[in-house]
GROMACS .gro file of C-alpha atoms in nm:
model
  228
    1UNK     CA    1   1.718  -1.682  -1.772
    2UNK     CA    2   2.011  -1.872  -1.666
    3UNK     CA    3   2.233  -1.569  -1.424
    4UNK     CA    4   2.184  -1.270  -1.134
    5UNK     CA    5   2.284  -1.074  -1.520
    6UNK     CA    6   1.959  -1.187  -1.674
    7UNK     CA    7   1.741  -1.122  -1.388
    8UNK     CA    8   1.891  -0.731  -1.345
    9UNK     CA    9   1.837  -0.699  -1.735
   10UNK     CA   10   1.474  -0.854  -1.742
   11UNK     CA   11   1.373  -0.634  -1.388
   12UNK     CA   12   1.515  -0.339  -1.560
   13UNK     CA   13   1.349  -0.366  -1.900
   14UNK     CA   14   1.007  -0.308  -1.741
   15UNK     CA   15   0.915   0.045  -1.638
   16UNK     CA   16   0.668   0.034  -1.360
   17UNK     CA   17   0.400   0.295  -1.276
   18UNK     CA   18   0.090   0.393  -1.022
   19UNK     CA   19  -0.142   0.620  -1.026
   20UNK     CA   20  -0.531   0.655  -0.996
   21UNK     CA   21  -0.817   0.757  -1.230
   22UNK     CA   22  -1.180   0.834  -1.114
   23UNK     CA   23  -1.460   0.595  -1.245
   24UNK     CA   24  -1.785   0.608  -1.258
   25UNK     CA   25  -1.828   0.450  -0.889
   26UNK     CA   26  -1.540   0.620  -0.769
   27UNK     CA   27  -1.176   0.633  -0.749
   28UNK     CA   28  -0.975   0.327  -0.867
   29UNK     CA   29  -0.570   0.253  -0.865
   30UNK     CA   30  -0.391   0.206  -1.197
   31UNK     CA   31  -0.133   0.004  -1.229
   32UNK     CA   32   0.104   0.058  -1.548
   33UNK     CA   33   0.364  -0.230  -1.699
   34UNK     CA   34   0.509  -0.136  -1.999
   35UNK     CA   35   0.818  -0.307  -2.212
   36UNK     CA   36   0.985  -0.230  -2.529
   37UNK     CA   37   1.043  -0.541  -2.744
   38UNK     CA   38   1.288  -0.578  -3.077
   39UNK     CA   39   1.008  -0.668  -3.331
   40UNK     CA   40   0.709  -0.462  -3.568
   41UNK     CA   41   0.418  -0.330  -3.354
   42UNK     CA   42   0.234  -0.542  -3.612
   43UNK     CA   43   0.400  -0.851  -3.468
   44UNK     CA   44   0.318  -0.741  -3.112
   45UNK     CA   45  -0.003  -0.654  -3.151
   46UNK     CA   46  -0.078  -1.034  -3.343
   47UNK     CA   47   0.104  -1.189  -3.028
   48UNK     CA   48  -0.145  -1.013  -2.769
   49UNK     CA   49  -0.452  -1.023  -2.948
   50UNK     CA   50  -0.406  -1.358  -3.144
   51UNK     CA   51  -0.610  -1.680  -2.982
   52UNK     CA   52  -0.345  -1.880  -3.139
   53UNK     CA   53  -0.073  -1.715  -3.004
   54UNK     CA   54  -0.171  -1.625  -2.677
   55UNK     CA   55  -0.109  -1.921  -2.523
   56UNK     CA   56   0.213  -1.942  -2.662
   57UNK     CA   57   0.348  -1.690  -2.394
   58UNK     CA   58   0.075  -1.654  -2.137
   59UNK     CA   59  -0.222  -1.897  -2.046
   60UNK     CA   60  -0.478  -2.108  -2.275
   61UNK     CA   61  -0.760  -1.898  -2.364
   62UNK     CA   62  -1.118  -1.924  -2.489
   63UNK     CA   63  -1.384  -1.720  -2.615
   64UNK     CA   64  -1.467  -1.452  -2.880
   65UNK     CA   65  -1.172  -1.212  -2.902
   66UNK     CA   66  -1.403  -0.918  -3.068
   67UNK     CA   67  -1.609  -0.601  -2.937
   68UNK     CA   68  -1.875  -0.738  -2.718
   69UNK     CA   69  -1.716  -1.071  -2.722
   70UNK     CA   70  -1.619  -1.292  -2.403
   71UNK     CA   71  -1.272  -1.457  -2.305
   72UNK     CA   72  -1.180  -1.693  -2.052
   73UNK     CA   73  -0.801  -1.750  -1.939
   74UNK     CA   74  -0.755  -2.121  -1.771
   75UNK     CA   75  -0.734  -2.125  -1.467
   76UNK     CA   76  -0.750  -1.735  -1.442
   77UNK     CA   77  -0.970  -1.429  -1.478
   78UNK     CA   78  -1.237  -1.420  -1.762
   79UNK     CA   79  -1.383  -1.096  -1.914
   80UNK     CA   80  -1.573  -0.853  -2.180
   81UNK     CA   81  -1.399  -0.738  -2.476
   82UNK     CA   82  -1.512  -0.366  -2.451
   83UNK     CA   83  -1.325  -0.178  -2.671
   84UNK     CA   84  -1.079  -0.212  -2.952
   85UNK     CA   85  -0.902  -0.034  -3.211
   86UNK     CA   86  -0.696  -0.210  -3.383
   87UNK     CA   87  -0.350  -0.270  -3.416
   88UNK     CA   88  -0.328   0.000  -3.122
   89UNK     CA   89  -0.546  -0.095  -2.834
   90UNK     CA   90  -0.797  -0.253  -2.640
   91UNK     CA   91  -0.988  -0.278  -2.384
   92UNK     CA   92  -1.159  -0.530  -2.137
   93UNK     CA   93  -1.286  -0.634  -1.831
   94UNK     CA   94  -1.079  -0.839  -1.575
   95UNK     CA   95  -1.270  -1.068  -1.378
   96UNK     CA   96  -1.121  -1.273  -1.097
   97UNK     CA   97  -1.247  -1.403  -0.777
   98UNK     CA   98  -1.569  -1.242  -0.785
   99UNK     CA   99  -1.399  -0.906  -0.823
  100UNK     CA  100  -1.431  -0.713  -1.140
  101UNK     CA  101  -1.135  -0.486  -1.252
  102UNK     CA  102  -1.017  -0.340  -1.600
  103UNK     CA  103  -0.728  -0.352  -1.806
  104UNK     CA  104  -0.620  -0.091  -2.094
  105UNK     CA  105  -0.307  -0.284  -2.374
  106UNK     CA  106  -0.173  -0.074  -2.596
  107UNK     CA  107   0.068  -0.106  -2.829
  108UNK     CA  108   0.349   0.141  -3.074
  109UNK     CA  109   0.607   0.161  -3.227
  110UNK     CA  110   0.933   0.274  -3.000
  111UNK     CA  111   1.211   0.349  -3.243
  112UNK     CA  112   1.310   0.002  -3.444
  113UNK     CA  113   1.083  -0.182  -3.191
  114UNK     CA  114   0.750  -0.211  -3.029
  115UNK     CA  115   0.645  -0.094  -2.697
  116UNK     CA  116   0.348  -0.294  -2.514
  117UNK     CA  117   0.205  -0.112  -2.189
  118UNK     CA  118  -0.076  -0.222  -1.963
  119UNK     CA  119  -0.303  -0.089  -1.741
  120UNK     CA  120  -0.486  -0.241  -1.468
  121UNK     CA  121  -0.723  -0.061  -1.320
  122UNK     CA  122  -0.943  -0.163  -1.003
  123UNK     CA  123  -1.097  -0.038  -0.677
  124UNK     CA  124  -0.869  -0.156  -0.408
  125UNK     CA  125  -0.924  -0.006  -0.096
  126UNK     CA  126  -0.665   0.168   0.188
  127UNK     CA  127  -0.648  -0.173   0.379
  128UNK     CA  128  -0.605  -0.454   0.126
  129UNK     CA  129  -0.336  -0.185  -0.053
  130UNK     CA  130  -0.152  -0.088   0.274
  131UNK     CA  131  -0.081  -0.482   0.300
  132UNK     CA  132   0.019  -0.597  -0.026
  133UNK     CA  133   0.084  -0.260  -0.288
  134UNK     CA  134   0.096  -0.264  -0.600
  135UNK     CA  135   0.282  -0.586  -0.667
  136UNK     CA  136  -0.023  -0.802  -0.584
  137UNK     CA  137  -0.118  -0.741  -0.971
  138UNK     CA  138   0.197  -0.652  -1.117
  139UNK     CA  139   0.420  -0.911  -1.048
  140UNK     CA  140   0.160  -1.146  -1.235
  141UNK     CA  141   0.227  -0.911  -1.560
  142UNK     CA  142   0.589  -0.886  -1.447
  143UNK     CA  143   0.570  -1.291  -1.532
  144UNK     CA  144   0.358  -1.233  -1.858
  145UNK     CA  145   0.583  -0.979  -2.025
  146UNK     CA  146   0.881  -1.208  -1.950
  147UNK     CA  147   0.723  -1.522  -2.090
  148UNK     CA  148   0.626  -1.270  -2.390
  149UNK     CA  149   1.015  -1.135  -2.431
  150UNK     CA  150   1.092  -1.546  -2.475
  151UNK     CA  151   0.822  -1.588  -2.718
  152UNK     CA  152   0.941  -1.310  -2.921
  153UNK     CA  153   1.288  -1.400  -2.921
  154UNK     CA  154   1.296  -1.758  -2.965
  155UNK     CA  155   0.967  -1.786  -3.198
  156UNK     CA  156   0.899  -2.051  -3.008
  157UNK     CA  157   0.627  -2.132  -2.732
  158UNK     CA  158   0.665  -2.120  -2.333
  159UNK     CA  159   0.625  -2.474  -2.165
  160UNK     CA  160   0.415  -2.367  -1.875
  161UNK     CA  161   0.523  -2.634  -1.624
  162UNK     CA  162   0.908  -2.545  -1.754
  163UNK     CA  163   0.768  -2.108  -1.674
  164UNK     CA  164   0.618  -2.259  -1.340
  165UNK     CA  165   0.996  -2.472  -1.268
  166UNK     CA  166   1.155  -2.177  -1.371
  167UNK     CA  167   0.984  -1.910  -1.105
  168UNK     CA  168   1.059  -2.184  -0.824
  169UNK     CA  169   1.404  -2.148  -0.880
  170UNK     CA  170   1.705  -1.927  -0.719
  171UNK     CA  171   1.674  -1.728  -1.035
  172UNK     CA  172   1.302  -1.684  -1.108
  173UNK     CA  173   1.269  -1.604  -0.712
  174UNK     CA  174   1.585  -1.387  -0.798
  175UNK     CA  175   1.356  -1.205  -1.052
  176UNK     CA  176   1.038  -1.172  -0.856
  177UNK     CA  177   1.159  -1.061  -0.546
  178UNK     CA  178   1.391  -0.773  -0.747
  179UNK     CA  179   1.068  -0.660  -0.958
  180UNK     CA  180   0.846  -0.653  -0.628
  181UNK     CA  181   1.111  -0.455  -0.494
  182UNK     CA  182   1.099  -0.223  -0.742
  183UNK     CA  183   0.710  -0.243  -0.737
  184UNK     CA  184   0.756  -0.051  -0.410
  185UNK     CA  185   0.930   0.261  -0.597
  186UNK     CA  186   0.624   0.384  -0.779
  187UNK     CA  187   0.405   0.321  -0.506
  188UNK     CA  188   0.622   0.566  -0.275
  189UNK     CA  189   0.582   0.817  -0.564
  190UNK     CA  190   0.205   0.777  -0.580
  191UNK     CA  191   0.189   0.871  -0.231
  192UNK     CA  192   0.218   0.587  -0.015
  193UNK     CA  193   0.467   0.588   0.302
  194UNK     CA  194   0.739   0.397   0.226
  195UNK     CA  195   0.727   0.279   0.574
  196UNK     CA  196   0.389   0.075   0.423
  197UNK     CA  197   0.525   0.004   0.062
  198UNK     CA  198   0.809  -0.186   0.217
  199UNK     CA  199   0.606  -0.404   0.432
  200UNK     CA  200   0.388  -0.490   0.133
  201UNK     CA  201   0.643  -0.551  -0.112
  202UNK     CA  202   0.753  -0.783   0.130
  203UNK     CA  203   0.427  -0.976   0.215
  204UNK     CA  204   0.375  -0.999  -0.181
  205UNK     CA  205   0.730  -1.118  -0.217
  206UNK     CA  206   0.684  -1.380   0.016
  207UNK     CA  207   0.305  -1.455  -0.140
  208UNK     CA  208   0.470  -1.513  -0.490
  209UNK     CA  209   0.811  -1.643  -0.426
  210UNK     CA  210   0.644  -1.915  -0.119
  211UNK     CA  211   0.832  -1.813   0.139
  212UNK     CA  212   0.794  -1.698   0.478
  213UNK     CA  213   0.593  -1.399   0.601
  214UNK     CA  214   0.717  -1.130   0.818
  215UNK     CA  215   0.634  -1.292   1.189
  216UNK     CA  216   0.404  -1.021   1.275
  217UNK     CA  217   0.158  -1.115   0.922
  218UNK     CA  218   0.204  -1.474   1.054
  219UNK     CA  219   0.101  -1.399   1.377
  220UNK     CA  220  -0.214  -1.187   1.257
  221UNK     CA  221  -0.354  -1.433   1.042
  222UNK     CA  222  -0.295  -1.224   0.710
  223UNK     CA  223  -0.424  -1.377   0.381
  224UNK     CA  224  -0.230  -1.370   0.100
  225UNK     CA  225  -0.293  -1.124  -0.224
  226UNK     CA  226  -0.561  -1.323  -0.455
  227UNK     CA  227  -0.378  -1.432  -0.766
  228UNK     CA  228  -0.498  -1.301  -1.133
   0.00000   0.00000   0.00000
């Protein structure tokens, strides 16, 4: 991305959802990230699932990418492969910081093109979601799905330290603080105040993007979101 244009158009292209689903040891939030991309579902489905090409848009990543098998992203969660049917979906377990949580890919076709959504799914509880919404999670995938759109496009792979320049920058901070900011629009419609959603779109703005806090998180101590 090189303009305020780019950063509207790649905010935009992602439709954002949350909701909840009840699991086994109670109720979880979901958080959805889906984008449409201009190639085959076959192609998108080779670029998430592939162990050669996943690092080509995302992170490094090592393991057994089968039913039953085991992953581990560098430097970033590890998990189960726990379900998969192939090329539409699968299933696994995200594990991060001694938390466990879930994620759901799917992929179709959307018209000429290929839509890939996402769902994460964890038990977060009133606190930890009052501070810090939705966007703790999904402005991680909001990164992934953009590093995925230039993989697509170009063919070519992501530098990671040029992806990490790039979100340090006016326009990658351009990007994340507009797609936290829009993070907060689905959480108002799931049902939290939007006199919280604000706040926490704010605290995981500033979490992301490195800069300040709100004074009154500074003052209380407040940790940041944990990354993953």
């Amino acid at each position: 991305m090189s303009d305020a244009t780019d950063v509207r158009h790649e905010v935009s292209a992602v439709r954002r959802e949350v909701g909840g689903r009840r699991l086994k040891a109670g109720e979880a939030r979901v958080v959805t990230i889906s984008r449409v991309y201009p190639t085959t579902p076959e192609d998108l489905w080779d670029a998430c699932t592939s162990i050669e090409r996943i690092p080509r848009w995302f992170l490094p990543v090592s393991g057994e990418l089968k039913v039953g098998g085991s992953y581990q992203l560098e430097g970033n969660a590890n998990g189960t492969i726990e379900r998969c049917d192939a090329p539409r979906e699968f299933a696994a377990t995200w594990e991060y910081g001694g938390e466990v949580s879930w994620i759901e890919v799917a992929v179709g076709a959307e018209g000429e093109h290929a839509r890939l959504t996402i769902d994460h799914i964890a038990h977060v509880d009133d606190e930890r979601w009052a501070m810090f919404g939705p966007g703790a999670v999904g402005l991680g995938w909001d990164l992934g799905l953009h590093g995925l759109a230039q993989h697509l496009v170009s063919g070519a792979s992501v530098d990671p330290q040029l992806a990490e320049a790039w979100s340090a920058s006016p326009e990658g901070v351009a990007f994340l603080t507009a797609a936290s900011d829009d993070w907060c629009r689905p959480s108002v419609a799931a049902g939290t105040p939007e006199a919280e959603a604000r706040p926490a779109a704010d605290r995981t703005t500033a979490f992301y993007t490195g800069s300040e806090p709100p004074a009154a998180d500074r003052d209380a101590g407040v940790e940041p979101p944990a990354a993953g």
